[in-house]
Amino acid sequence: MTEASSGAEIIDVRSLIPAQRHAKIFQLVDALQPGASFILVNDHDPKPLYYQLEAEYPNQYSWTYVERGPQVWRVEIGKHAKAA
């Protein structure tokens, strides 16, 4: 894991098999402190993850595309400060 210029951790899940990716990402989401974020790097648009995140934690996380493919997608996922 490396640091982005914003200070957010970069989490590259492309090396994980697809079945392990959501579990790993949700571990990271659960560990986020209010106001903190990480950048998810994936080999496809992780939009289904966004819907799952919103279903399980409505309005608690931000989702900002940093890069939109076609080969690499980067999304900054952050925990809202008020979501403590």
mmCIF file with all atom_site columns, C-alpha atoms in Angstrom:
data_model
loop_
_atom_site.group_PDB
_atom_site.id
_atom_site.type_symbol
_atom_site.label_atom_id
_atom_site.label_alt_id
_atom_site.label_comp_id
_atom_site.label_asym_id
_atom_site.label_entity_id
_atom_site.label_seq_id
_atom_site.pdbx_PDB_ins_code
_atom_site.Cartn_x
_atom_site.Cartn_y
_atom_site.Cartn_z
_atom_site.occupancy
_atom_site.B_iso_or_equiv
_atom_site.pdbx_formal_charge
_atom_site.auth_seq_id
_atom_site.auth_comp_id
_atom_site.auth_asym_id
_atom_site.auth_atom_id
_atom_site.pdbx_PDB_model_num
ATOM 1  C CA . MET A 1 1  ? 0.000   0.000   0.000   1.00 0.00 ? 1  MET A CA 1
ATOM 2  C CA . THR A 1 2  ? 1.223   3.443   -0.839  1.00 0.00 ? 2  THR A CA 1
ATOM 3  C CA . GLU A 1 3  ? 0.151   6.969   -0.009  1.00 0.00 ? 3  GLU A CA 1
ATOM 4  C CA . ALA A 1 4  ? -1.614  9.267   -2.453  1.00 0.00 ? 4  ALA A CA 1
ATOM 5  C CA . SER A 1 5  ? -0.641  12.908  -2.650  1.00 0.00 ? 5  SER A CA 1
ATOM 6  C CA . SER A 1 6  ? -3.795  13.675  -0.636  1.00 0.00 ? 6  SER A CA 1
ATOM 7  C CA . GLY A 1 7  ? -2.512  11.390  2.112   1.00 0.00 ? 7  GLY A CA 1
ATOM 8  C CA . ALA A 1 8  ? -5.167  8.762   1.409   1.00 0.00 ? 8  ALA A CA 1
ATOM 9  C CA . GLU A 1 9  ? -3.986  5.161   1.344   1.00 0.00 ? 9  GLU A CA 1
ATOM 10 C CA . ILE A 1 10 ? -4.076  3.504   -2.076  1.00 0.00 ? 10 ILE A CA 1
ATOM 11 C CA . ILE A 1 11 ? -5.637  0.047   -2.024  1.00 0.00 ? 11 ILE A CA 1
ATOM 12 C CA . ASP A 1 12 ? -5.073  -1.938  -5.230  1.00 0.00 ? 12 ASP A CA 1
ATOM 13 C CA . VAL A 1 13 ? -7.398  -4.961  -5.299  1.00 0.00 ? 13 VAL A CA 1
ATOM 14 C CA . ARG A 1 14 ? -6.505  -6.063  -8.832  1.00 0.00 ? 14 ARG A CA 1
ATOM 15 C CA . SER A 1 15 ? -4.237  -8.827  -7.486  1.00 0.00 ? 15 SER A CA 1
ATOM 16 C CA . LEU A 1 16 ? -7.071  -10.373 -5.439  1.00 0.00 ? 16 LEU A CA 1
ATOM 17 C CA . ILE A 1 17 ? -9.431  -12.888 -6.963  1.00 0.00 ? 17 ILE A CA 1
ATOM 18 C CA . PRO A 1 18 ? -12.825 -11.246 -7.557  1.00 0.00 ? 18 PRO A CA 1
ATOM 19 C CA . ALA A 1 19 ? -14.530 -13.295 -4.822  1.00 0.00 ? 19 ALA A CA 1
ATOM 20 C CA . GLN A 1 20 ? -12.177 -11.780 -2.205  1.00 0.00 ? 20 GLN A CA 1
ATOM 21 C CA . ARG A 1 21 ? -12.368 -8.144  -3.303  1.00 0.00 ? 21 ARG A CA 1
ATOM 22 C CA . HIS A 1 22 ? -15.617 -7.027  -1.642  1.00 0.00 ? 22 HIS A CA 1
ATOM 23 C CA . ALA A 1 23 ? -14.714 -8.703  1.658   1.00 0.00 ? 23 ALA A CA 1
ATOM 24 C CA . LYS A 1 24 ? -11.327 -6.933  1.693   1.00 0.00 ? 24 LYS A CA 1
ATOM 25 C CA . ILE A 1 25 ? -12.850 -3.585  0.745   1.00 0.00 ? 25 ILE A CA 1
ATOM 26 C CA . PHE A 1 26 ? -15.523 -3.852  3.445   1.00 0.00 ? 26 PHE A CA 1
ATOM 27 C CA . GLN A 1 27 ? -12.816 -4.621  6.046   1.00 0.00 ? 27 GLN A CA 1
ATOM 28 C CA . LEU A 1 28 ? -11.143 -1.361  5.027   1.00 0.00 ? 28 LEU A CA 1
ATOM 29 C CA . VAL A 1 29 ? -14.433 0.563   5.015   1.00 0.00 ? 29 VAL A CA 1
ATOM 30 C CA . ASP A 1 30 ? -15.284 -0.718  8.504   1.00 0.00 ? 30 ASP A CA 1
ATOM 31 C CA . ALA A 1 31 ? -11.865 0.397   9.775   1.00 0.00 ? 31 ALA A CA 1
ATOM 32 C CA . LEU A 1 32 ? -12.119 3.954   8.386   1.00 0.00 ? 32 LEU A CA 1
ATOM 33 C CA . GLN A 1 33 ? -12.132 6.731   10.938  1.00 0.00 ? 33 GLN A CA 1
ATOM 34 C CA . PRO A 1 34 ? -14.550 9.647   10.442  1.00 0.00 ? 34 PRO A CA 1
ATOM 35 C CA . GLY A 1 35 ? -13.053 12.096  7.958   1.00 0.00 ? 35 GLY A CA 1
ATOM 36 C CA . ALA A 1 36 ? -10.589 9.508   6.586   1.00 0.00 ? 36 ALA A CA 1
ATOM 37 C CA . SER A 1 37 ? -10.535 7.984   3.105   1.00 0.00 ? 37 SER A CA 1
ATOM 38 C CA . PHE A 1 38 ? -8.690  5.559   0.866   1.00 0.00 ? 38 PHE A CA 1
ATOM 39 C CA . ILE A 1 39 ? -8.335  5.236   -2.890  1.00 0.00 ? 39 ILE A CA 1
ATOM 40 C CA . LEU A 1 40 ? -9.549  1.974   -4.369  1.00 0.00 ? 40 LEU A CA 1
ATOM 41 C CA . VAL A 1 41 ? -7.783  0.794   -7.541  1.00 0.00 ? 41 VAL A CA 1
ATOM 42 C CA . ASN A 1 42 ? -9.676  -1.772  -9.605  1.00 0.00 ? 42 ASN A CA 1
ATOM 43 C CA . ASP A 1 43 ? -9.677  -3.264  -13.115 1.00 0.00 ? 43 ASP A CA 1
ATOM 44 C CA . HIS A 1 44 ? -13.367 -2.518  -13.717 1.00 0.00 ? 44 HIS A CA 1
ATOM 45 C CA . ASP A 1 45 ? -15.935 0.056   -12.636 1.00 0.00 ? 45 ASP A CA 1
ATOM 46 C CA . PRO A 1 46 ? -16.716 -0.814  -8.992  1.00 0.00 ? 46 PRO A CA 1
ATOM 47 C CA . LYS A 1 47 ? -20.245 0.651   -9.239  1.00 0.00 ? 47 LYS A CA 1
ATOM 48 C CA . PRO A 1 48 ? -21.884 -2.519  -7.764  1.00 0.00 ? 48 PRO A CA 1
ATOM 49 C CA . LEU A 1 49 ? -19.727 -1.950  -4.683  1.00 0.00 ? 49 LEU A CA 1
ATOM 50 C CA . TYR A 1 50 ? -21.128 1.577   -4.430  1.00 0.00 ? 50 TYR A CA 1
ATOM 51 C CA . TYR A 1 51 ? -24.682 0.218   -4.370  1.00 0.00 ? 51 TYR A CA 1
ATOM 52 C CA . GLN A 1 52 ? -23.757 -2.376  -1.742  1.00 0.00 ? 52 GLN A CA 1
ATOM 53 C CA . LEU A 1 53 ? -22.046 0.271   0.386   1.00 0.00 ? 53 LEU A CA 1
ATOM 54 C CA . GLU A 1 54 ? -25.065 2.586   0.170   1.00 0.00 ? 54 GLU A CA 1
ATOM 55 C CA . ALA A 1 55 ? -27.453 -0.270  1.011   1.00 0.00 ? 55 ALA A CA 1
ATOM 56 C CA . GLU A 1 56 ? -25.498 -1.300  4.118   1.00 0.00 ? 56 GLU A CA 1
ATOM 57 C CA . TYR A 1 57 ? -24.336 2.164   5.249   1.00 0.00 ? 57 TYR A CA 1
ATOM 58 C CA . PRO A 1 58 ? -26.716 4.759   3.765   1.00 0.00 ? 58 PRO A CA 1
ATOM 59 C CA . ASN A 1 59 ? -25.227 8.259   3.434   1.00 0.00 ? 59 ASN A CA 1
ATOM 60 C CA . GLN A 1 60 ? -22.199 7.433   5.608   1.00 0.00 ? 60 GLN A CA 1
ATOM 61 C CA . TYR A 1 61 ? -19.514 7.332   2.892   1.00 0.00 ? 61 TYR A CA 1
ATOM 62 C CA . SER A 1 62 ? -18.380 9.512   0.014   1.00 0.00 ? 62 SER A CA 1
ATOM 63 C CA . TRP A 1 63 ? -17.612 8.015   -3.409  1.00 0.00 ? 63 TRP A CA 1
ATOM 64 C CA . THR A 1 64 ? -15.485 10.102  -5.781  1.00 0.00 ? 64 THR A CA 1
ATOM 65 C CA . TYR A 1 65 ? -14.145 8.826   -9.084  1.00 0.00 ? 65 TYR A CA 1
ATOM 66 C CA . VAL A 1 66 ? -10.494 9.814   -9.562  1.00 0.00 ? 66 VAL A CA 1
ATOM 67 C CA . GLU A 1 67 ? -9.996  7.804   -12.783 1.00 0.00 ? 67 GLU A CA 1
ATOM 68 C CA . ARG A 1 68 ? -12.647 6.092   -14.938 1.00 0.00 ? 68 ARG A CA 1
ATOM 69 C CA . GLY A 1 69 ? -10.985 3.367   -16.998 1.00 0.00 ? 69 GLY A CA 1
ATOM 70 C CA . PRO A 1 70 ? -10.987 1.903   -19.490 1.00 0.00 ? 70 PRO A CA 1
ATOM 71 C CA . GLN A 1 71 ? -8.326  -0.311  -17.879 1.00 0.00 ? 71 GLN A CA 1
ATOM 72 C CA . VAL A 1 72 ? -7.954  1.198   -14.407 1.00 0.00 ? 72 VAL A CA 1
ATOM 73 C CA . TRP A 1 73 ? -10.574 2.720   -12.153 1.00 0.00 ? 73 TRP A CA 1
ATOM 74 C CA . ARG A 1 74 ? -9.654  4.730   -9.059  1.00 0.00 ? 74 ARG A CA 1
ATOM 75 C CA . VAL A 1 75 ? -12.309 5.723   -6.538  1.00 0.00 ? 75 VAL A CA 1
ATOM 76 C CA . GLU A 1 76 ? -11.761 7.657   -3.343  1.00 0.00 ? 76 GLU A CA 1
ATOM 77 C CA . ILE A 1 77 ? -14.001 6.232   -0.620  1.00 0.00 ? 77 ILE A CA 1
ATOM 78 C CA . GLY A 1 78 ? -14.283 8.326   2.504   1.00 0.00 ? 78 GLY A CA 1
ATOM 79 C CA . LYS A 1 79 ? -16.186 8.156   5.755   1.00 0.00 ? 79 LYS A CA 1
ATOM 80 C CA . HIS A 1 80 ? -18.179 11.315  6.446   1.00 0.00 ? 80 HIS A CA 1
ATOM 81 C CA . ALA A 1 81 ? -17.082 13.072  9.625   1.00 0.00 ? 81 ALA A CA 1
ATOM 82 C CA . LYS A 1 82 ? -20.657 12.966  10.909  1.00 0.00 ? 82 LYS A CA 1
ATOM 83 C CA . ALA A 1 83 ? -20.935 9.204   10.321  1.00 0.00 ? 83 ALA A CA 1
ATOM 84 C CA . ALA A 1 84 ? -19.149 8.363   13.580  1.00 0.00 ? 84 ALA A CA 1
#
